[in-house]
mmCIF file of C-alpha atoms in Angstrom:
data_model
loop_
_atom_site.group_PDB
_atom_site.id
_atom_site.type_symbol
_atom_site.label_atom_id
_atom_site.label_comp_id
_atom_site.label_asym_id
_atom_site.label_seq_id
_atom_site.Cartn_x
_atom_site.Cartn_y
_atom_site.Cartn_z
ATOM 1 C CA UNK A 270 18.500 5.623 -3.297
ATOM 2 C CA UNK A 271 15.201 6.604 -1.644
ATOM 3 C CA UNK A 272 15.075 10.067 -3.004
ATOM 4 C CA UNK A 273 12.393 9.964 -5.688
ATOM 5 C CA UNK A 274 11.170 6.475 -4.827
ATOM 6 C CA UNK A 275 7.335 7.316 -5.092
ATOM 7 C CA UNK A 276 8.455 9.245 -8.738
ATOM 8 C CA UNK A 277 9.976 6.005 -9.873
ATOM 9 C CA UNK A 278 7.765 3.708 -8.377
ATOM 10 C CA UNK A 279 10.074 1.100 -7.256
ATOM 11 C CA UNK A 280 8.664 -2.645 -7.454
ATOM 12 C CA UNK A 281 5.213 -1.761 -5.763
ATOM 13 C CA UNK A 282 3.944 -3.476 -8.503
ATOM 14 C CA UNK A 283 4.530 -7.032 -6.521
ATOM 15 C CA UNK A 284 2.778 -5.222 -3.695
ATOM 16 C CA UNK A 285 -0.317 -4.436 -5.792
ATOM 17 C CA UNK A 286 0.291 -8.000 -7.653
ATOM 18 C CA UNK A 287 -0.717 -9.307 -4.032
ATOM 19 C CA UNK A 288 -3.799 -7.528 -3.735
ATOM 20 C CA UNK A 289 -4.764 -8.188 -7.669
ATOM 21 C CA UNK A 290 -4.334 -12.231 -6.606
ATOM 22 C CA UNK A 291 -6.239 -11.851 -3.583
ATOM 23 C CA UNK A 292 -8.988 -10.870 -5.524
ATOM 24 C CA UNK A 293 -8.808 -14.059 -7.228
ATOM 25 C CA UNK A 294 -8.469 -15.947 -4.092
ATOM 26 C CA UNK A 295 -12.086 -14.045 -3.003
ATOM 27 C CA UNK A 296 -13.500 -15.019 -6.169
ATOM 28 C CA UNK A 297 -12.818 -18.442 -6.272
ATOM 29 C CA UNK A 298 -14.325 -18.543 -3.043
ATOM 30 C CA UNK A 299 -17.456 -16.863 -3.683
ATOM 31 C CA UNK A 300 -17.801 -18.764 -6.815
ATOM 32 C CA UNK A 301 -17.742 -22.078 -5.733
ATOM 33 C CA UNK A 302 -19.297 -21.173 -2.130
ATOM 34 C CA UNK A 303 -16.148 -22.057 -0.123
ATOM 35 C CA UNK A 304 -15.205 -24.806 -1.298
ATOM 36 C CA UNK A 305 -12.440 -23.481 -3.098
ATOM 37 C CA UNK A 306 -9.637 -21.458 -2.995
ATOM 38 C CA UNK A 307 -6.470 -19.816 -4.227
ATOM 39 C CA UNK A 308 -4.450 -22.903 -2.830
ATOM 40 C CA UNK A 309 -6.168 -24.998 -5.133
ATOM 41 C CA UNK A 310 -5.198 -23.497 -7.942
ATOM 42 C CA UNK A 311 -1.738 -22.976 -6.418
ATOM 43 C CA UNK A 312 -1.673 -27.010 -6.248
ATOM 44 C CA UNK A 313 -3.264 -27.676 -10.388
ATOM 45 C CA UNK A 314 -0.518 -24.842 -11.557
ATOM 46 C CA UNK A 315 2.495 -25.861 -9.893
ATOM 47 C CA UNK A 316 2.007 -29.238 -8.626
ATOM 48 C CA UNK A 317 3.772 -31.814 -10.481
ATOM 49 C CA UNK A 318 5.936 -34.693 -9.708
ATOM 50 C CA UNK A 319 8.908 -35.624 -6.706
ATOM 51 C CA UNK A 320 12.197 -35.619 -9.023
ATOM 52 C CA UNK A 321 14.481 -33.087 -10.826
ATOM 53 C CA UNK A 322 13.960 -29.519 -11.274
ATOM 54 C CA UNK A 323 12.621 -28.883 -14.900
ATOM 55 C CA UNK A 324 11.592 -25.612 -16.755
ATOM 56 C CA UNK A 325 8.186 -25.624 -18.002
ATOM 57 C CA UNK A 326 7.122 -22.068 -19.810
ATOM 58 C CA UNK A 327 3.522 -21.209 -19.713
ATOM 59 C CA UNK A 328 1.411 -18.323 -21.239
ATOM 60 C CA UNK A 329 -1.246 -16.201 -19.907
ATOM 61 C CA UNK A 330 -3.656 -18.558 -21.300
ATOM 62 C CA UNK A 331 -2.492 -21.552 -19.487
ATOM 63 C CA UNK A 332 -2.966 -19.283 -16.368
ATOM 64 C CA UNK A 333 -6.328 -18.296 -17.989
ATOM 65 C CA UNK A 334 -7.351 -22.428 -18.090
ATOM 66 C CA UNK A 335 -6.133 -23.627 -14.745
ATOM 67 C CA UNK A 336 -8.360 -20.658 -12.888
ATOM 68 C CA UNK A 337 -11.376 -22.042 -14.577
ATOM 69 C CA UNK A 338 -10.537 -25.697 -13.764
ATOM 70 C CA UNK A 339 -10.684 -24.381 -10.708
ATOM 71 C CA UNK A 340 -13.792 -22.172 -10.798
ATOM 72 C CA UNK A 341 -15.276 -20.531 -14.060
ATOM 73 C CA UNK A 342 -14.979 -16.844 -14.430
ATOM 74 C CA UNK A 343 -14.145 -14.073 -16.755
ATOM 75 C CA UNK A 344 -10.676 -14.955 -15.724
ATOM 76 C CA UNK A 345 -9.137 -13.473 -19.031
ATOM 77 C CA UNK A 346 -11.047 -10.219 -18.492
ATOM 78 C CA UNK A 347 -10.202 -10.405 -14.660
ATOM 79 C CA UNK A 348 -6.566 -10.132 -15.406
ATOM 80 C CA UNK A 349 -6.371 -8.042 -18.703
ATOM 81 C CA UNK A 350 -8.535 -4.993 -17.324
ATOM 82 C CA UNK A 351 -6.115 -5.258 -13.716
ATOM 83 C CA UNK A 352 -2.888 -5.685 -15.846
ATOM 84 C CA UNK A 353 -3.372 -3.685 -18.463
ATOM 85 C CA UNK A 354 -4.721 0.133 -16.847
ATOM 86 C CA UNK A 355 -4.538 2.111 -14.240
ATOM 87 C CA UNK A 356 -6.489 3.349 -11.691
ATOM 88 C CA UNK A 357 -6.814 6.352 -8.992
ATOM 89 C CA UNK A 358 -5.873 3.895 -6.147
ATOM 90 C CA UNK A 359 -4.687 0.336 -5.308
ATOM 91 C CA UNK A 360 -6.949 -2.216 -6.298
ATOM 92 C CA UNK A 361 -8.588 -3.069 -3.293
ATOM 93 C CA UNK A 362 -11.557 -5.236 -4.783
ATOM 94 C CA UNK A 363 -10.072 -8.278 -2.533
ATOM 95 C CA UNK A 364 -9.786 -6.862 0.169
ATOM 96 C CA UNK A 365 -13.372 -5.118 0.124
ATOM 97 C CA UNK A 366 -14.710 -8.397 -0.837
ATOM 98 C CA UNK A 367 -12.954 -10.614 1.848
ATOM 99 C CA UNK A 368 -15.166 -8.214 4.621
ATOM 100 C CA UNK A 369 -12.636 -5.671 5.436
ATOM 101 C CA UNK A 370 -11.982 -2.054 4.030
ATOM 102 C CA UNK A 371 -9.020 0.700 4.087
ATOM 103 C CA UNK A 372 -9.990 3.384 6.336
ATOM 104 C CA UNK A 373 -7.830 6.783 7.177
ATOM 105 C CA UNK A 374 -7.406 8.024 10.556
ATOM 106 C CA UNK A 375 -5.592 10.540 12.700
ATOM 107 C CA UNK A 376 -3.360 7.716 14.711
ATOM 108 C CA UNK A 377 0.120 6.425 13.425
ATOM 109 C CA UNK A 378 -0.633 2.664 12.509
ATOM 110 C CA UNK A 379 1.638 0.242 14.151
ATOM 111 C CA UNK A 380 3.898 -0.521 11.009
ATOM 112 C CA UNK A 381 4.481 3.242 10.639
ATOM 113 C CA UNK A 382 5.099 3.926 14.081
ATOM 114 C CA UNK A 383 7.720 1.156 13.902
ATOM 115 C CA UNK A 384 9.070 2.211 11.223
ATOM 116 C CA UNK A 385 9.586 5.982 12.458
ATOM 117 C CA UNK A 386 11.387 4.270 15.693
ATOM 118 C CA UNK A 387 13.560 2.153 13.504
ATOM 119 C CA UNK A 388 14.517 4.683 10.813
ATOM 120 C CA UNK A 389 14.742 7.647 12.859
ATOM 121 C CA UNK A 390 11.987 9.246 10.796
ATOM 122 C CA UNK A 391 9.053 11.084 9.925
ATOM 123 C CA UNK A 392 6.253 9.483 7.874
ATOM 124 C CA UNK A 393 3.408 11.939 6.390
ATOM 125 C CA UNK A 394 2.916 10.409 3.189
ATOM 126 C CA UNK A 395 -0.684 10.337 3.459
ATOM 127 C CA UNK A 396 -1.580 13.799 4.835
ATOM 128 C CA UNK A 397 1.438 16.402 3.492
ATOM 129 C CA UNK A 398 2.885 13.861 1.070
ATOM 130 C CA UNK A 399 6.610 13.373 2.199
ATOM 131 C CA UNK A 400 8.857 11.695 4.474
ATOM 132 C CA UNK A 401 11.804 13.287 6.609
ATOM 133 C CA UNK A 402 15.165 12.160 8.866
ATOM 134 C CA UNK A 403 14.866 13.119 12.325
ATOM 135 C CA UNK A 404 16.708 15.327 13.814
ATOM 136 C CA UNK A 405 18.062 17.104 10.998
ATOM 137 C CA UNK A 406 15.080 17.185 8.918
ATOM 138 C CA UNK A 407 16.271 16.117 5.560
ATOM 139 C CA UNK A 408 13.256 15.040 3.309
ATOM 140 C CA UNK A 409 13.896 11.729 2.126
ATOM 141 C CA UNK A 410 11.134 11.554 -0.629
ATOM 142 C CA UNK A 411 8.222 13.846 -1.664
ATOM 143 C CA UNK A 412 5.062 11.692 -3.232
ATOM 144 C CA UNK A 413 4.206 13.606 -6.729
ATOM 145 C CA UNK A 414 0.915 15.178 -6.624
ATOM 146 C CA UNK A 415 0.570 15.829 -3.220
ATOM 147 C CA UNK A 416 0.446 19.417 -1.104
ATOM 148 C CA UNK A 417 4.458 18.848 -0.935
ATOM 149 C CA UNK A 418 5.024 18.088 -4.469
ATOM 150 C CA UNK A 419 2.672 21.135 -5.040
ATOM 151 C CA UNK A 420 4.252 23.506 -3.098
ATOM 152 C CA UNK A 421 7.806 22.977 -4.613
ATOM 153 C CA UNK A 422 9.801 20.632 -2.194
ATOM 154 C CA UNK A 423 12.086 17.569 -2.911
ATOM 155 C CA UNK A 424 14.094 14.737 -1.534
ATOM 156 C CA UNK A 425 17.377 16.313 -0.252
ATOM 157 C CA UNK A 426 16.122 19.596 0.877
ATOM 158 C CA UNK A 427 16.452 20.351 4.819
ATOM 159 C CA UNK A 428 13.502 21.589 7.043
ATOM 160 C CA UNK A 429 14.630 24.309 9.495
ATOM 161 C CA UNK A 430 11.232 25.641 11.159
ATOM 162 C CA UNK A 431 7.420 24.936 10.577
ATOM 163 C CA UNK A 432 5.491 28.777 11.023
ATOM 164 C CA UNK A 433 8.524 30.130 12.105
ATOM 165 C CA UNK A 434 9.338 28.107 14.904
ATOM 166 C CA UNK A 435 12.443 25.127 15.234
ATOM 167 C CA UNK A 436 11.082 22.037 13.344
ATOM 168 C CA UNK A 437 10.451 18.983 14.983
ATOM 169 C CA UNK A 438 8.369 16.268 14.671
ATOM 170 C CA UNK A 439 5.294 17.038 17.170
ATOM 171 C CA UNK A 440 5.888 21.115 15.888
ATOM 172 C CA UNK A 441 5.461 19.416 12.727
ATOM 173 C CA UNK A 442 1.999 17.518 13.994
ATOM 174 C CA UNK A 443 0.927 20.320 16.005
ATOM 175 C CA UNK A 444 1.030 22.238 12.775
ATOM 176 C CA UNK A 445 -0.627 20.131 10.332
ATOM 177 C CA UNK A 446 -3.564 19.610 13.147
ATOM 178 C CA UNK A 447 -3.903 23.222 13.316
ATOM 179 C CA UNK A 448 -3.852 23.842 9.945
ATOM 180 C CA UNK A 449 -7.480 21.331 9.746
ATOM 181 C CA UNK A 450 -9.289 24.632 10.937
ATOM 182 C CA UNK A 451 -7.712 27.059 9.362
ATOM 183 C CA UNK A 452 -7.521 28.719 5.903
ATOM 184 C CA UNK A 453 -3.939 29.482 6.192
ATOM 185 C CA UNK A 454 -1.105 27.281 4.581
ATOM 186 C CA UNK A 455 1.602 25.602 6.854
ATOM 187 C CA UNK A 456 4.862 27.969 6.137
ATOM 188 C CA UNK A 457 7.852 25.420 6.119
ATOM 189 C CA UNK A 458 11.488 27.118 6.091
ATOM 190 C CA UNK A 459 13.683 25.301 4.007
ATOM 191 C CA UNK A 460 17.481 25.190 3.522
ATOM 192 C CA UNK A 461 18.395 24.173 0.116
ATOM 193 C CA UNK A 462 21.894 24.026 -1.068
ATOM 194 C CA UNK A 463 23.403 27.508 0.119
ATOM 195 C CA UNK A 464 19.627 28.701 -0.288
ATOM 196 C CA UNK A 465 16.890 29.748 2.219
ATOM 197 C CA UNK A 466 12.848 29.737 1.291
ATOM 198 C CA UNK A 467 9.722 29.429 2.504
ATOM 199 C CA UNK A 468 7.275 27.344 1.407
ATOM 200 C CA UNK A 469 3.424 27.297 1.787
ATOM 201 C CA UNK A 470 1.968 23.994 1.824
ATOM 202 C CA UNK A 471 -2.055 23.904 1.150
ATOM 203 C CA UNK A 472 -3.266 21.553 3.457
ATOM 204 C CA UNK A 473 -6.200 21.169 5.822
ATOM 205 C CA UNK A 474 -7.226 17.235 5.909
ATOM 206 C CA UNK A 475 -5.633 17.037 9.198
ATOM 207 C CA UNK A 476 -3.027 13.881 10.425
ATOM 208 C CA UNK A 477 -3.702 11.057 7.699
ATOM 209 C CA UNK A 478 -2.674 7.536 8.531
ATOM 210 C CA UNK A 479 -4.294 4.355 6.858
ATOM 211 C CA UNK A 480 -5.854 1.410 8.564
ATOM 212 C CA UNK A 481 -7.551 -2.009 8.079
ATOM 213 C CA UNK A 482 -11.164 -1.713 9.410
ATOM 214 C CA UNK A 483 -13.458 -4.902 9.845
ATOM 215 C CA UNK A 484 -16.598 -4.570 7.334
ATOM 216 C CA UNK A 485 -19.637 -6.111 9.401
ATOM 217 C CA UNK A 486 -21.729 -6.250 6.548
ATOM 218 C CA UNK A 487 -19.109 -8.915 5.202
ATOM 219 C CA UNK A 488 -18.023 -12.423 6.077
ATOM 220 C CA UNK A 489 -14.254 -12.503 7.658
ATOM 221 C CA UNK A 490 -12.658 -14.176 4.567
ATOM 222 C CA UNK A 491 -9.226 -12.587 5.024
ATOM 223 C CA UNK A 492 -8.452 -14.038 8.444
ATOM 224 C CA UNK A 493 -9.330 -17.416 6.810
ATOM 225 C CA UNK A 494 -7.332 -16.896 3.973
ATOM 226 C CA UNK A 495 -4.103 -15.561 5.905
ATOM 227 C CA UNK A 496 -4.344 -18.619 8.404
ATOM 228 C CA UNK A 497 -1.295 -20.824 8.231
ATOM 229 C CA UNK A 498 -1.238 -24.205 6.225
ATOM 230 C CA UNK A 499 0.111 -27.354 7.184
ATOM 231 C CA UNK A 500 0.816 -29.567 4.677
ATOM 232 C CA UNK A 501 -2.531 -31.545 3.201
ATOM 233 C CA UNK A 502 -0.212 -34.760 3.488
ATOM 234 C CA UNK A 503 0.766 -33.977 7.249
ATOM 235 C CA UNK A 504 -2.552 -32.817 8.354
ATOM 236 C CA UNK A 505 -0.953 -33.922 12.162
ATOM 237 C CA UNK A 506 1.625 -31.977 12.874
#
């Protein structure tokens, strides 16, 4: 169910698997001054023979030994230090390094605001720290640690009104912008079970939505690296 997804975590950790091998891919890169990449590894690793499927097992250290046929790095410390801790954020290290960098601003990106459309929702995961059905106002998940989680609300509760007036989703906005200037919580009215409260929720960073922003001081190495292949034995079609 997506109550308590962001408690439980889901699978993000193949999202942040993609960022941790991205990394890699800059690496490479930088190491051997373009003229290698992640796809060459990708070709030592799993390239083989044409025939029958076959299982072939391999350890972290024969992951450790193709990267430096590839290019020679700290590989093993690369992987154990991303692997095994944790951070305060995603690691973005490939992504800062490939000349672009995550940025927050006050505009909807377009995958939320598609999302929103599609799912008939509300998405303020990055400012208040939940998500929300419209019209009814069910929350669908609360993100731990944020003003939300603070302030006592959960998945499955029902917002009725935002500073006592009828929730919806620009009241909502309108709130949360207001709230940027001033001391005073956002009041949200809440129906839970057979039970009415109030809640304050402490926030004043304003709307909160995150972005990809071009780092000039960088070369473009993402667009390169997200370019489509063609096949190195078709280079034609």
């Amino acid at each position: 169910p997506a109550e308590w997804a962001a408690w439980r975590r889901g699978v993000d950790f193949y999202d942040e698997s993609t960022l941790i091998w991205l990394e890699a891919d800059v690496i490479i890169r930088r190491e051997t001054q373009g003229r290698r990449s992640l796809d060459d590894f990708c070709r030592l690793f799993h390239g083989g023979y044409n025939g029958a499927p076959t299982v072939k097992p391999y350890t972290f250290d024969d992951i450790v030994a193709a990267l430096n046929q590839v290019a020679s790095h700290d590989w093993r410390g690369f992987f154990t230090t991303r692997l095994n801790s944790t951070g305060p954020r995603a690691p973005l290290g490939g992504l800062e390094g490939s000349g672009w960098r995550l940025v927050f601003t006050d505009k909807p990106n377009d995958l939320i605001q598609a999302a929103e459309t599609a799912q008939n929702s509300v998405d303020l995961t990055y400012s208040l720290g939940l998500t929300l059905k419209q019209p009814d106002g069910v929350l669908v998940d609360v993100i731990p640690g944020t003003p939300a989680a603070q302030a006592g609300l959960g998945p499955g509760m029902k917002l009725l009104a935002v500073n006592g007036r009828r929730w919806s989703a620009e009241v909502l906005r309108q709130a949360i912008r207001a709230a940027a200037t001033s001391r005073d919580p956002i009041e949200l009215l809440v129906e839970n079970a057979e039970f009415y409260k109030s809640y304050p929720v402490h926030y004043h960073g304003g709307e909160k939505y995150p972005h990809l922003e071009r780092d000039p001081m960088r070369p473009d190495l993402l667009s390169e690296i997200i370019k489509p292949r063609l096949p190195r034995s078709e280079p034609g079609r």
